[in-house]
Amino acid sequence: MTEEENKKYDKAIENLKKAIELNPKDYCAYSNLGIIYVQKEEYDKAIEIYKKAIELNSKYDDVCENITVTNGDNVIEVTPKEFFYLNLGVVYSKKEEYDKAIENYKKIIEINPKNDNAYGRIGAMYGLKEDYGNAIDNLKKAIELNPQNSMAYDNLGVVYSKKEEYDKAIENCKKAIELNPQYDNAYGNLGAIYGQKKDYGNAIDNLKKAIELNPQYDNAYENLGVIYYQNKKYDSAIENFEKAIELNPKDGSKFENIIETYFKAEKAYNDIFKLIDKYNNIEKEPLFISLYHNLKNICEKDNDGNLLENCKKLLYEVHKLWYLLKIDVMDDNFKKNNKYIYQYRSADFLKAALDSKKFWLIPTDYQNDPNEGNILFHYIIENQEQEQDKEQEQDKDKLVAFISCFSTLKDNLVMWNSSYADNGSGICIGINVENLSSIGANGGININNVCENLTQKEAETNDELPMSKLGLYEVLYVGLDNNGNIENSDEDKEKIEYLKEIKSLHKKITEDEYYKSNKKNFNGWINDLFVLIRYLVKFDDYKHEKEYRLLYIGKIKDNNYIKSTSANTGVHVETEEFLFKNETYKDCIWLGPKNKSDILLKKIKHYLINEKLSEKIVLEKSNIEFR
């Protein structure tokens, strides 16, 4: 919001408060005042105003006139009390307090049991809570009360898409369009659903139609960009992402998408920084932008600009390698070569995984490899710098890598005979790679649900970490010669060239006089930056493990990500539930070679049957002879 707009709103607030003072029954003044507070994103003040209006309505309801409101493409009349309960629900939904929103919408139904709008909004809130049963029941009730309720059909389509019942989703969105051919949101949702089905032709046609009907529809542009990205048409993707940013420059997720696409398209590194510098007040900044802004704060007095330029290049090169190590889980070659990725664990993890259907990512401090993350510093950074890195490990404001480790090796003796799998007594969980599609293309971009009421819950307000916030990465194995130089490898030549460039840039930076006088700040920034790749580079002594890693970069102080459960005590992050959910692409469980007893196998089989998981899991015993 510009300073001029802010002044205009403040003046309007002043006038509306005077109007209410002169006439406490002026419901239009209350309504407009609440709307302005919502536009200023001062939600608590809006709630206070709407609650006051409901309180006054109870005193003066004998003289209240009905209020006309728009419900989708229908115009309806409601009582003032219904109107303000509706507004309260909307504000609570914007605050992502969905239970309070539902509570207020239910108040409307108490007043008017035939209010289809209220049922529809309750359904939308249950959809956000991922309570799909209640969502569907309430949306169907809204349609039963009003078969012309196109918004309810649209939201019902979105709920079915979240359940991956795409044919039902398409049917309902098409019904919404049939009832209202100008319904841009329904076209946008229909395009997103076709995108989820990988029917890219229909996805593009419907998203373009949504934009034709509403040229300000930023999420439709964004989803169109995602479709082009997934089809490797990077210039078209960038064009649409730039339009989405132009329409909504505060939305950090849009920058995240375009930055990743810039790297894929191999755009000049300065183009990215020019794009970021063009916009201010980006909310929930992607990591790249946050690191860039932190860098500018450190370099603000760098007179010749060379240090800033070299640091920008370092930021670019590290991200380039980071993206290069990401696995495109949508790629057919990856899925062809790897049906599963496996995690070897002790036996006590099995029940926790079956109960929670989640994985846990733990900070790299907890890893049992004493060389974890050190090879990058051995190669790039002088020895005296390493001590400072250790001093900063416990700083809760520093970036931390949370990881969960996997291998492509199935029922492998070396992996069983390790501490991971309790030396053959443990278990191995295999994730069908088809189920990793929720991570999104290349671990970053994921087609969004563009429904106004049913957007994806952000990780910051969720108890679990959506898979779309993670990335799956391959580990880069390197060997160092006696002089500390990387030994040549034809297999990973491109990636090693990036490491060499990173070392060269780091040397230039640390030789700069301005760096030397501000070493502590710069080293803190460099350590944060290297967290992205530090734990994806390992000595080639471990190459036989064929390791992949789920990776999330965060801060210990972000308490919303921190969990402490009986399954995994200590600081860690939890993924959303995604294990053992697909009957078509079953995940698997292997029992270690020391588990000789058939009784254990029977017990687990009976447990899976009882928990209705037997159709979603392949259960096997290791075929390896183990002494």
XYZ file of C-alpha atoms in Angstrom, residues 432 435 580-587 612-618:
17
model
C 7.237 -45.053 -4.544
C 4.151 -40.365 -4.763
C 1.030 -45.152 2.587
C -1.798 -43.219 0.899
C -1.857 -44.578 -2.648
C -3.307 -47.944 -3.661
C -2.048 -47.588 -7.237
C 1.538 -46.623 -6.377
C 2.160 -48.566 -3.193
C 4.968 -47.705 -0.801
C -6.752 -50.501 6.357
C -3.218 -50.063 5.035
C -2.650 -53.495 3.507
C -3.767 -52.345 0.031
C -1.327 -49.420 0.116
C 1.857 -51.197 1.261
C 4.079 -53.913 -0.170
